[in-house]
């Protein structure tokens, strides 16, 4: 994310690398985090809202929560497994330092989604020692590209009232996104999934007051 933070929205979404399929042998989580960030800003643009600014501390807490959800196998805004990271407030407090003292307001969206279309049935076939997935009409299913997957995740949030409200909240100014890859085992195969978190922040608290 740090290397692509300075692209304008459309410039980033035109990058050819975003059309690469998401394959577990070579996953670029930073690219996916950035794609989710910019697709979220497209929704802000559609509704004539100021675009989110990237904030590294919010990305840090987003990655932290996604990794915690993966490690402890849960899906919730509250982490009951490690008290110091239980709530988003706790997670933001955990990354405070002399240069960062948090926000006046904050919010969080989470998702847990496979890298293939989850809304259709499929069959699994072993062809020549290679596991391949097919829809019920015989069409082979391939992983989403980074572009497709980020778009699907953000569209899912926009179709959920609470998540949509966070994305379109004019009081939020900053955003950070973070994902964690894992696999779900099936009968002789596994499907790649991601836990995804985006943390949103309002007005920054003046850190100089705390020096």
Short mmCIF file of C-alpha atoms in Angstrom, two decimals:
data_model
loop_
_atom_site.label_atom_id
_atom_site.label_comp_id
_atom_site.label_asym_id
_atom_site.label_seq_id
_atom_site.Cartn_x
_atom_site.Cartn_y
_atom_site.Cartn_z
CA UNK A 1 0.00 0.00 0.00
CA UNK A 2 2.81 2.39 0.82
CA UNK A 3 4.14 2.26 -2.76
CA UNK A 4 0.78 2.93 -4.41
CA UNK A 5 -0.73 5.32 -1.90
CA UNK A 6 -0.17 8.32 -4.17
CA UNK A 7 -2.07 7.15 -7.25
CA UNK A 8 -5.28 8.91 -8.15
CA UNK A 9 -8.26 6.55 -7.99
CA UNK A 10 -8.67 5.99 -11.72
CA UNK A 11 -4.93 5.72 -12.32
CA UNK A 12 -4.70 2.94 -9.77
CA UNK A 13 -7.71 1.03 -11.07
CA UNK A 14 -6.24 1.10 -14.58
CA UNK A 15 -3.11 -0.79 -13.48
CA UNK A 16 -2.81 -3.99 -15.52
CA UNK A 17 -1.64 -6.00 -12.49
CA UNK A 18 -5.14 -5.71 -11.02
CA UNK A 19 -6.39 -8.06 -13.76
CA UNK A 20 -4.17 -10.86 -12.41
CA UNK A 21 -6.06 -13.80 -10.94
CA UNK A 22 -5.72 -14.32 -7.19
CA UNK A 23 -3.70 -17.52 -6.77
CA UNK A 24 -2.62 -18.83 -3.37
CA UNK A 25 0.94 -19.53 -4.51
CA UNK A 26 1.59 -15.83 -5.14
CA UNK A 27 -0.91 -13.62 -3.29
CA UNK A 28 -0.19 -9.89 -3.12
CA UNK A 29 -2.11 -8.80 -0.02
CA UNK A 30 -0.88 -5.21 -0.31
CA UNK A 31 -2.35 -4.97 -3.79
CA UNK A 32 -5.67 -6.34 -2.58
CA UNK A 33 -5.74 -3.95 0.38
CA UNK A 34 -5.13 -1.04 -1.98
CA UNK A 35 -7.81 -2.21 -4.42
CA UNK A 36 -10.39 -2.37 -1.63
CA UNK A 37 -9.31 1.11 -0.53
CA UNK A 38 -9.77 2.62 -4.00
CA UNK A 39 -13.07 0.88 -4.76
CA UNK A 40 -14.34 2.30 -1.47
CA UNK A 41 -13.33 5.76 -2.65
CA UNK A 42 -15.26 5.23 -5.88
CA UNK A 43 -18.39 4.83 -3.75
CA UNK A 44 -17.55 8.09 -2.00
CA UNK A 45 -17.20 9.78 -5.41
CA UNK A 46 -20.55 8.43 -6.59
CA UNK A 47 -22.22 10.12 -3.63
CA UNK A 48 -20.30 13.39 -3.99
CA UNK A 49 -18.36 12.86 -0.77
CA UNK A 50 -14.76 13.73 -0.11
CA UNK A 51 -12.46 10.78 -0.78
CA UNK A 52 -10.86 8.99 2.13
CA UNK A 53 -7.24 9.71 2.88
CA UNK A 54 -5.04 6.71 3.53
CA UNK A 55 -3.87 6.41 7.14
CA UNK A 56 -1.14 3.85 7.95
CA UNK A 57 -2.33 3.35 11.53
CA UNK A 58 -5.78 2.37 10.29
CA UNK A 59 -4.23 -0.10 7.88
CA UNK A 60 -2.18 -1.46 10.77
CA UNK A 61 -5.27 -2.06 12.91
CA UNK A 62 -7.16 -3.50 9.93
CA UNK A 63 -4.41 -6.03 9.22
CA UNK A 64 -4.20 -6.80 12.93
CA UNK A 65 -7.91 -7.64 13.15
CA UNK A 66 -7.97 -9.70 9.95
CA UNK A 67 -4.97 -11.70 11.15
CA UNK A 68 -6.60 -12.20 14.56
CA UNK A 69 -9.82 -13.43 12.93
CA UNK A 70 -7.77 -15.86 10.87
CA UNK A 71 -5.62 -17.04 13.79
CA UNK A 72 -8.50 -17.65 16.17
CA UNK A 73 -11.05 -18.65 13.52
CA UNK A 74 -13.80 -16.14 14.27
CA UNK A 75 -15.77 -13.47 12.44
CA UNK A 76 -16.80 -10.56 14.63
CA UNK A 77 -15.91 -6.99 15.47
CA UNK A 78 -15.12 -8.16 19.02
CA UNK A 79 -12.07 -10.32 19.65
CA UNK A 80 -12.80 -12.47 22.71
CA UNK A 81 -9.51 -14.34 22.37
CA UNK A 82 -7.07 -11.51 23.14
CA UNK A 83 -8.34 -8.87 25.56
CA UNK A 84 -5.91 -6.18 24.44
CA UNK A 85 -7.47 -6.30 20.96
CA UNK A 86 -11.08 -6.93 21.99
CA UNK A 87 -12.72 -3.85 20.44
CA UNK A 88 -11.75 -1.43 17.70
CA UNK A 89 -11.10 1.12 20.43
CA UNK A 90 -8.63 -1.31 22.01
CA UNK A 91 -6.95 -1.92 18.67
CA UNK A 92 -6.58 1.79 17.94
CA UNK A 93 -5.18 2.32 21.45
CA UNK A 94 -2.64 -0.44 20.80
CA UNK A 95 -1.02 1.53 17.94
CA UNK A 96 -0.90 4.96 19.60
CA UNK A 97 2.47 6.64 19.98
CA UNK A 98 3.94 10.13 20.23
CA UNK A 99 2.90 10.91 16.68
CA UNK A 100 -0.59 9.39 16.76
CA UNK A 101 -3.26 9.72 19.44
CA UNK A 102 -6.29 8.45 17.58
CA UNK A 103 -9.44 9.93 16.10
CA UNK A 104 -12.50 11.72 17.39
CA UNK A 105 -14.64 8.95 15.83
CA UNK A 106 -14.02 5.59 14.20
CA UNK A 107 -15.76 2.67 12.52
CA UNK A 108 -15.11 -0.77 11.08
CA UNK A 109 -16.33 -3.02 8.27
CA UNK A 110 -15.41 -6.70 8.00
CA UNK A 111 -15.94 -9.42 5.41
CA UNK A 112 -15.13 -13.11 4.97
CA UNK A 113 -15.26 -14.20 1.36
CA UNK A 114 -13.88 -16.79 -1.09
CA UNK A 115 -11.98 -15.86 -4.23
CA UNK A 116 -14.53 -17.64 -6.41
CA UNK A 117 -18.19 -16.72 -6.82
CA UNK A 118 -19.88 -17.74 -3.59
CA UNK A 119 -23.47 -17.40 -4.82
CA UNK A 120 -23.57 -20.45 -7.08
CA UNK A 121 -23.27 -24.19 -6.58
CA UNK A 122 -20.28 -25.99 -8.01
CA UNK A 123 -18.84 -29.43 -8.46
CA UNK A 124 -15.25 -30.51 -7.92
CA UNK A 125 -13.45 -32.66 -10.46
CA UNK A 126 -9.96 -34.12 -10.51
CA UNK A 127 -8.75 -33.85 -14.09
CA UNK A 128 -5.25 -35.16 -14.70
CA UNK A 129 -4.37 -34.71 -11.04
CA UNK A 130 -5.55 -31.10 -11.03
CA UNK A 131 -8.56 -30.09 -8.92
CA UNK A 132 -10.95 -27.95 -10.99
CA UNK A 133 -14.27 -26.37 -10.08
CA UNK A 134 -17.30 -26.26 -12.36
CA UNK A 135 -20.68 -24.57 -12.03
CA UNK A 136 -23.85 -26.63 -12.40
CA UNK A 137 -24.10 -25.58 -16.07
CA UNK A 138 -20.63 -26.97 -16.78
CA UNK A 139 -18.75 -23.66 -16.85
CA UNK A 140 -15.34 -23.82 -15.19
CA UNK A 141 -14.94 -21.44 -12.26
CA UNK A 142 -11.74 -19.43 -12.02
CA UNK A 143 -10.53 -17.22 -9.17
CA UNK A 144 -11.45 -13.56 -9.21
CA UNK A 145 -8.85 -11.07 -10.30
CA UNK A 146 -7.76 -8.50 -7.72
CA UNK A 147 -9.96 -5.96 -9.51
CA UNK A 148 -13.02 -8.23 -9.53
CA UNK A 149 -12.61 -9.40 -5.96
CA UNK A 150 -12.15 -5.95 -4.42
CA UNK A 151 -15.16 -4.70 -6.39
CA UNK A 152 -17.31 -7.61 -5.17
CA UNK A 153 -16.28 -7.08 -1.53
CA UNK A 154 -17.04 -3.34 -1.59
CA UNK A 155 -20.34 -3.94 -3.40
CA UNK A 156 -21.25 -6.40 -0.65
CA UNK A 157 -20.63 -3.75 1.98
CA UNK A 158 -22.63 -1.20 0.01
CA UNK A 159 -25.59 -3.62 -0.08
CA UNK A 160 -25.53 -3.90 3.73
CA UNK A 161 -27.09 -0.89 5.53
CA UNK A 162 -24.62 -0.71 8.41
CA UNK A 163 -21.53 -1.13 6.27
CA UNK A 164 -22.88 1.31 3.70
CA UNK A 165 -23.48 3.89 6.42
CA UNK A 166 -19.84 3.64 7.48
CA UNK A 167 -18.54 4.09 3.93
CA UNK A 168 -20.82 7.07 3.26
CA UNK A 169 -20.42 8.71 6.67
CA UNK A 170 -19.23 12.27 5.90
CA UNK A 171 -17.62 12.51 9.35
CA UNK A 172 -15.05 9.85 8.44
CA UNK A 173 -11.98 11.23 6.69
CA UNK A 174 -9.40 8.43 6.85
CA UNK A 175 -9.34 4.79 5.81
CA UNK A 176 -7.07 1.77 6.06
CA UNK A 177 -7.75 -1.72 4.72
CA UNK A 178 -6.13 -5.04 5.60
CA UNK A 179 -6.71 -8.66 4.67
CA UNK A 180 -5.55 -12.10 5.78
CA UNK A 181 -5.55 -15.15 3.50
CA UNK A 182 -6.63 -18.61 4.63
CA UNK A 183 -7.98 -21.84 3.15
CA UNK A 184 -11.18 -23.77 3.79
CA UNK A 185 -10.84 -27.49 3.29
CA UNK A 186 -13.37 -29.41 1.22
CA UNK A 187 -13.57 -33.05 0.17
CA UNK A 188 -10.17 -33.41 -1.44
CA UNK A 189 -9.72 -29.74 -2.24
CA UNK A 190 -9.39 -26.37 -0.57
CA UNK A 191 -10.83 -22.95 -1.40
CA UNK A 192 -8.93 -19.72 -0.84
CA UNK A 193 -10.67 -17.18 1.40
CA UNK A 194 -9.83 -13.80 2.85
CA UNK A 195 -10.77 -12.17 6.12
CA UNK A 196 -11.00 -8.47 5.28
CA UNK A 197 -11.19 -5.43 7.54
CA UNK A 198 -11.45 -1.74 6.82
CA UNK A 199 -11.05 0.78 9.60
CA UNK A 200 -12.40 4.30 9.22
CA UNK A 201 -11.40 7.38 11.21
CA UNK A 202 -12.85 10.83 11.70
CA UNK A 203 -10.99 13.95 12.78
CA UNK A 204 -7.48 13.27 14.04
CA UNK A 205 -6.73 14.13 17.65
CA UNK A 206 -3.88 16.63 17.74
CA UNK A 207 -0.92 14.48 18.74
CA UNK A 208 1.17 17.51 19.72
CA UNK A 209 -1.04 17.99 22.75
CA UNK A 210 0.26 14.70 24.12
CA UNK A 211 4.01 15.22 23.62
#
